[in-house]
Amino acid sequence: METLTRDMQKVLNDIPEDMEKMLQQPARRYVKNARDILRTPADIYEHPTHFSFVLDMPGLEVSNIRVKVENGILHVAGKKKKSQLTGATGKDQAVKAIRIERRRARYMRKFTLPDNSNPEDVKATYKDGVLTVTVAKKKIQENQKPKTITIPVS
């Protein structure tokens, strides 16, 4: 799986800029965000009353996470900003970075919601680097239940 991810990232990084400009605007935006999508694993569960989307988004602050539903699509995005270094022993002493391995990161996923979901009832919680988005199902009314009709065969 790691090899596939690495190969996909290499292909996406090597797309010439001219070719990317030839793509239509929505497709071009998707190609730009492909690395963010590969970096954001998600699990989707269907419960009797709702759907839940569980996404790993480590190191983010709640204020940097956006969840919205637009035209039946659930958009989840987050951004980890570069942390500001201050003095290790005080504010007046300069700090020299010896090694920086943690990077800024962007997370993004889009999910098409099922027809029986209620886009007006969406809740999100973020704890320990895991974002859980809950989308309620529409309540089935009596007149919406499927009808069973018996047809006599002669």
PDB file of C-alpha atoms in Angstrom, residues 11-148:
ATOM      1  CA  VAL A  11       2.760  10.779 -10.716  1.00  0.00           C
ATOM      2  CA  LEU A  12       0.773  13.677  -9.277  1.00  0.00           C
ATOM      3  CA  ASN A  13       3.921  15.695  -8.573  1.00  0.00           C
ATOM      4  CA  ASP A  14       5.172  15.150 -12.133  1.00  0.00           C
ATOM      5  CA  ILE A  15       2.055  16.457 -13.926  1.00  0.00           C
ATOM      6  CA  PRO A  16       3.266  19.316 -16.122  1.00  0.00           C
ATOM      7  CA  GLU A  17       1.772  22.686 -15.314  1.00  0.00           C
ATOM      8  CA  ASP A  18       0.569  23.177 -18.926  1.00  0.00           C
ATOM      9  CA  MET A  19      -1.325  19.892 -18.828  1.00  0.00           C
ATOM     10  CA  GLU A  20      -2.890  20.831 -15.504  1.00  0.00           C
ATOM     11  CA  LYS A  21      -4.091  24.131 -17.002  1.00  0.00           C
ATOM     12  CA  MET A  22      -5.821  22.221 -19.822  1.00  0.00           C
ATOM     13  CA  LEU A  23      -8.006  20.418 -17.306  1.00  0.00           C
ATOM     14  CA  GLN A  24     -11.336  21.935 -16.417  1.00  0.00           C
ATOM     15  CA  GLN A  25     -11.397  24.015 -13.240  1.00  0.00           C
ATOM     16  CA  PRO A  26     -13.082  21.444 -10.908  1.00  0.00           C
ATOM     17  CA  ALA A  27     -10.798  18.662 -12.128  1.00  0.00           C
ATOM     18  CA  ARG A  28      -7.722  20.853 -11.731  1.00  0.00           C
ATOM     19  CA  ARG A  29      -8.711  21.660  -8.155  1.00  0.00           C
ATOM     20  CA  TYR A  30      -9.099  17.933  -7.473  1.00  0.00           C
ATOM     21  CA  VAL A  31      -5.605  17.189  -8.852  1.00  0.00           C
ATOM     22  CA  LYS A  32      -4.119  19.915  -6.665  1.00  0.00           C
ATOM     23  CA  ASN A  33      -5.735  18.392  -3.576  1.00  0.00           C
ATOM     24  CA  ALA A  34      -4.914  14.775  -4.439  1.00  0.00           C
ATOM     25  CA  ARG A  35      -1.973  14.648  -2.026  1.00  0.00           C
ATOM     26  CA  ASP A  36      -4.200  15.993   0.758  1.00  0.00           C
ATOM     27  CA  ILE A  37      -6.790  13.322  -0.037  1.00  0.00           C
ATOM     28  CA  LEU A  38      -4.183  10.535   0.031  1.00  0.00           C
ATOM     29  CA  ARG A  39      -2.950  11.819   3.379  1.00  0.00           C
ATOM     30  CA  THR A  40      -6.420  11.757   4.990  1.00  0.00           C
ATOM     31  CA  PRO A  41      -7.599   8.209   5.750  1.00  0.00           C
ATOM     32  CA  ALA A  42     -11.283   7.784   6.536  1.00  0.00           C
ATOM     33  CA  ASP A  43     -13.671   5.111   7.754  1.00  0.00           C
ATOM     34  CA  ILE A  44     -17.409   5.310   7.024  1.00  0.00           C
ATOM     35  CA  TYR A  45     -20.032   3.504   9.085  1.00  0.00           C
ATOM     36  CA  GLU A  46     -23.796   3.167   8.685  1.00  0.00           C
ATOM     37  CA  HIS A  47     -25.776   3.011  11.910  1.00  0.00           C
ATOM     38  CA  PRO A  48     -29.548   2.519  12.176  1.00  0.00           C
ATOM     39  CA  THR A  49     -30.110   6.264  12.731  1.00  0.00           C
ATOM     40  CA  HIS A  50     -27.058   7.938  11.207  1.00  0.00           C
ATOM     41  CA  PHE A  51     -23.856   7.701   9.173  1.00  0.00           C
ATOM     42  CA  SER A  52     -20.485   8.368  10.771  1.00  0.00           C
ATOM     43  CA  PHE A  53     -17.298   9.452   9.033  1.00  0.00           C
ATOM     44  CA  VAL A  54     -14.103   8.947  11.052  1.00  0.00           C
ATOM     45  CA  LEU A  55     -11.006  10.751   9.762  1.00  0.00           C
ATOM     46  CA  ASP A  56      -7.446  10.829  11.084  1.00  0.00           C
ATOM     47  CA  MET A  57      -6.299  14.450  11.232  1.00  0.00           C
ATOM     48  CA  PRO A  58      -3.443  14.519  13.771  1.00  0.00           C
ATOM     49  CA  GLY A  59      -1.911  17.687  15.143  1.00  0.00           C
ATOM     50  CA  LEU A  60      -4.704  20.101  14.235  1.00  0.00           C
ATOM     51  CA  GLU A  61      -6.424  22.677  16.365  1.00  0.00           C
ATOM     52  CA  VAL A  62     -10.212  22.657  16.284  1.00  0.00           C
ATOM     53  CA  SER A  63     -10.242  26.193  14.862  1.00  0.00           C
ATOM     54  CA  ASN A  64      -8.374  24.953  11.771  1.00  0.00           C
ATOM     55  CA  ILE A  65     -10.960  22.300  10.801  1.00  0.00           C
ATOM     56  CA  ARG A  66     -13.877  23.011   8.433  1.00  0.00           C
ATOM     57  CA  VAL A  67     -16.872  20.732   7.921  1.00  0.00           C
ATOM     58  CA  LYS A  68     -19.651  21.680   5.529  1.00  0.00           C
ATOM     59  CA  VAL A  69     -22.345  20.072   3.397  1.00  0.00           C
ATOM     60  CA  GLU A  70     -22.959  21.564  -0.025  1.00  0.00           C
ATOM     61  CA  ASN A  71     -25.144  20.078  -2.784  1.00  0.00           C
ATOM     62  CA  GLY A  72     -25.222  16.657  -1.115  1.00  0.00           C
ATOM     63  CA  ILE A  73     -21.446  16.500  -0.656  1.00  0.00           C
ATOM     64  CA  LEU A  74     -19.742  16.464   2.731  1.00  0.00           C
ATOM     65  CA  HIS A  75     -16.549  18.557   2.641  1.00  0.00           C
ATOM     66  CA  VAL A  76     -13.976  18.072   5.406  1.00  0.00           C
ATOM     67  CA  ALA A  77     -10.783  20.129   5.427  1.00  0.00           C
ATOM     68  CA  GLY A  78      -8.087  20.979   7.918  1.00  0.00           C
ATOM     69  CA  LYS A  79      -4.765  22.748   8.000  1.00  0.00           C
ATOM     70  CA  LYS A  80      -1.809  22.411  10.373  1.00  0.00           C
ATOM     71  CA  LYS A  81       0.156  25.640  10.447  1.00  0.00           C
ATOM     72  CA  LYS A  82       3.863  25.931  11.064  1.00  0.00           C
ATOM     73  CA  SER A  83       4.367  26.414  14.755  1.00  0.00           C
ATOM     74  CA  GLN A  84       6.122  29.548  15.910  1.00  0.00           C
ATOM     75  CA  LEU A  85       9.329  28.871  17.800  1.00  0.00           C
ATOM     76  CA  THR A  86      10.119  30.936  20.851  1.00  0.00           C
ATOM     77  CA  GLY A  87      13.149  30.802  23.073  1.00  0.00           C
ATOM     78  CA  ALA A  88      13.651  27.530  24.916  1.00  0.00           C
ATOM     79  CA  THR A  89      14.666  29.238  28.141  1.00  0.00           C
ATOM     80  CA  GLY A  90      13.168  32.658  27.589  1.00  0.00           C
ATOM     81  CA  LYS A  91      11.717  35.002  25.016  1.00  0.00           C
ATOM     82  CA  ASP A  92      14.859  37.085  24.736  1.00  0.00           C
ATOM     83  CA  GLN A  93      17.123  34.208  23.622  1.00  0.00           C
ATOM     84  CA  ALA A  94      17.199  33.113  19.996  1.00  0.00           C
ATOM     85  CA  VAL A  95      16.511  29.493  19.109  1.00  0.00           C
ATOM     86  CA  LYS A  96      18.344  27.775  16.289  1.00  0.00           C
ATOM     87  CA  ALA A  97      16.541  24.890  14.586  1.00  0.00           C
ATOM     88  CA  ILE A  98      18.845  21.901  14.205  1.00  0.00           C
ATOM     89  CA  ARG A  99      16.360  19.594  12.522  1.00  0.00           C
ATOM     90  CA  ILE A 100      12.765  20.142  11.431  1.00  0.00           C
ATOM     91  CA  GLU A 101      10.860  17.022  10.400  1.00  0.00           C
ATOM     92  CA  ARG A 102       7.331  18.046  11.289  1.00  0.00           C
ATOM     93  CA  ARG A 103       5.743  19.929   8.437  1.00  0.00           C
ATOM     94  CA  ARG A 104       2.715  21.932   7.747  1.00  0.00           C
ATOM     95  CA  ALA A 105      -0.040  19.646   6.576  1.00  0.00           C
ATOM     96  CA  ARG A 106      -3.351  19.916   4.775  1.00  0.00           C
ATOM     97  CA  TYR A 107      -6.147  17.394   5.095  1.00  0.00           C
ATOM     98  CA  MET A 108      -9.131  17.225   2.775  1.00  0.00           C
ATOM     99  CA  ARG A 109     -11.846  14.736   1.862  1.00  0.00           C
ATOM    100  CA  LYS A 110     -15.158  14.925   0.018  1.00  0.00           C
ATOM    101  CA  PHE A 111     -17.941  12.380   0.381  1.00  0.00           C
ATOM    102  CA  THR A 112     -21.180  12.117  -1.585  1.00  0.00           C
ATOM    103  CA  LEU A 113     -23.927  11.667   0.978  1.00  0.00           C
ATOM    104  CA  PRO A 114     -26.545   8.928   0.470  1.00  0.00           C
ATOM    105  CA  ASP A 115     -30.068   9.957  -0.525  1.00  0.00           C
ATOM    106  CA  ASN A 116     -31.466   9.001   2.872  1.00  0.00           C
ATOM    107  CA  SER A 117     -29.095  11.309   4.778  1.00  0.00           C
ATOM    108  CA  ASN A 118     -30.259  14.560   6.356  1.00  0.00           C
ATOM    109  CA  PRO A 119     -27.750  17.318   5.437  1.00  0.00           C
ATOM    110  CA  GLU A 120     -29.433  19.653   7.939  1.00  0.00           C
ATOM    111  CA  ASP A 121     -28.428  17.445  10.897  1.00  0.00           C
ATOM    112  CA  VAL A 122     -24.618  17.208  10.877  1.00  0.00           C
ATOM    113  CA  LYS A 123     -22.455  17.094  13.999  1.00  0.00           C
ATOM    114  CA  ALA A 124     -18.666  16.914  14.313  1.00  0.00           C
ATOM    115  CA  THR A 125     -16.356  16.110  17.228  1.00  0.00           C
ATOM    116  CA  TYR A 126     -12.558  16.189  17.335  1.00  0.00           C
ATOM    117  CA  LYS A 127     -10.581  14.329  19.964  1.00  0.00           C
ATOM    118  CA  ASP A 128      -7.018  12.983  20.058  1.00  0.00           C
ATOM    119  CA  GLY A 129      -6.382  13.701  16.366  1.00  0.00           C
ATOM    120  CA  VAL A 130      -9.532  11.941  15.163  1.00  0.00           C
ATOM    121  CA  LEU A 131     -12.452  13.835  13.627  1.00  0.00           C
ATOM    122  CA  THR A 132     -15.850  12.140  13.775  1.00  0.00           C
ATOM    123  CA  VAL A 133     -18.620  13.598  11.625  1.00  0.00           C
ATOM    124  CA  THR A 134     -22.143  12.299  12.202  1.00  0.00           C
ATOM    125  CA  VAL A 135     -24.846  12.785   9.564  1.00  0.00           C
ATOM    126  CA  ALA A 136     -28.362  11.799  10.633  1.00  0.00           C
ATOM    127  CA  LYS A 137     -30.620   9.738   8.407  1.00  0.00           C
ATOM    128  CA  LYS A 138     -33.971  11.081   7.256  1.00  0.00           C
ATOM    129  CA  LYS A 139     -36.908   9.698   9.170  1.00  0.00           C
ATOM    130  CA  ILE A 140     -39.091   7.465   7.008  1.00  0.00           C
ATOM    131  CA  GLN A 141     -42.672   8.646   7.105  1.00  0.00           C
ATOM    132  CA  GLU A 142     -45.630   6.324   6.704  1.00  0.00           C
ATOM    133  CA  ASN A 143     -46.433   7.603   3.222  1.00  0.00           C
ATOM    134  CA  GLN A 144     -42.798   7.107   2.129  1.00  0.00           C
ATOM    135  CA  LYS A 145     -42.586   3.453   3.117  1.00  0.00           C
ATOM    136  CA  PRO A 146     -42.480   1.080   0.159  1.00  0.00           C
ATOM    137  CA  LYS A 147     -45.794  -0.482  -0.782  1.00  0.00           C
ATOM    138  CA  THR A 148     -46.236  -4.181  -1.343  1.00  0.00           C
TER     139      THR A 148
END
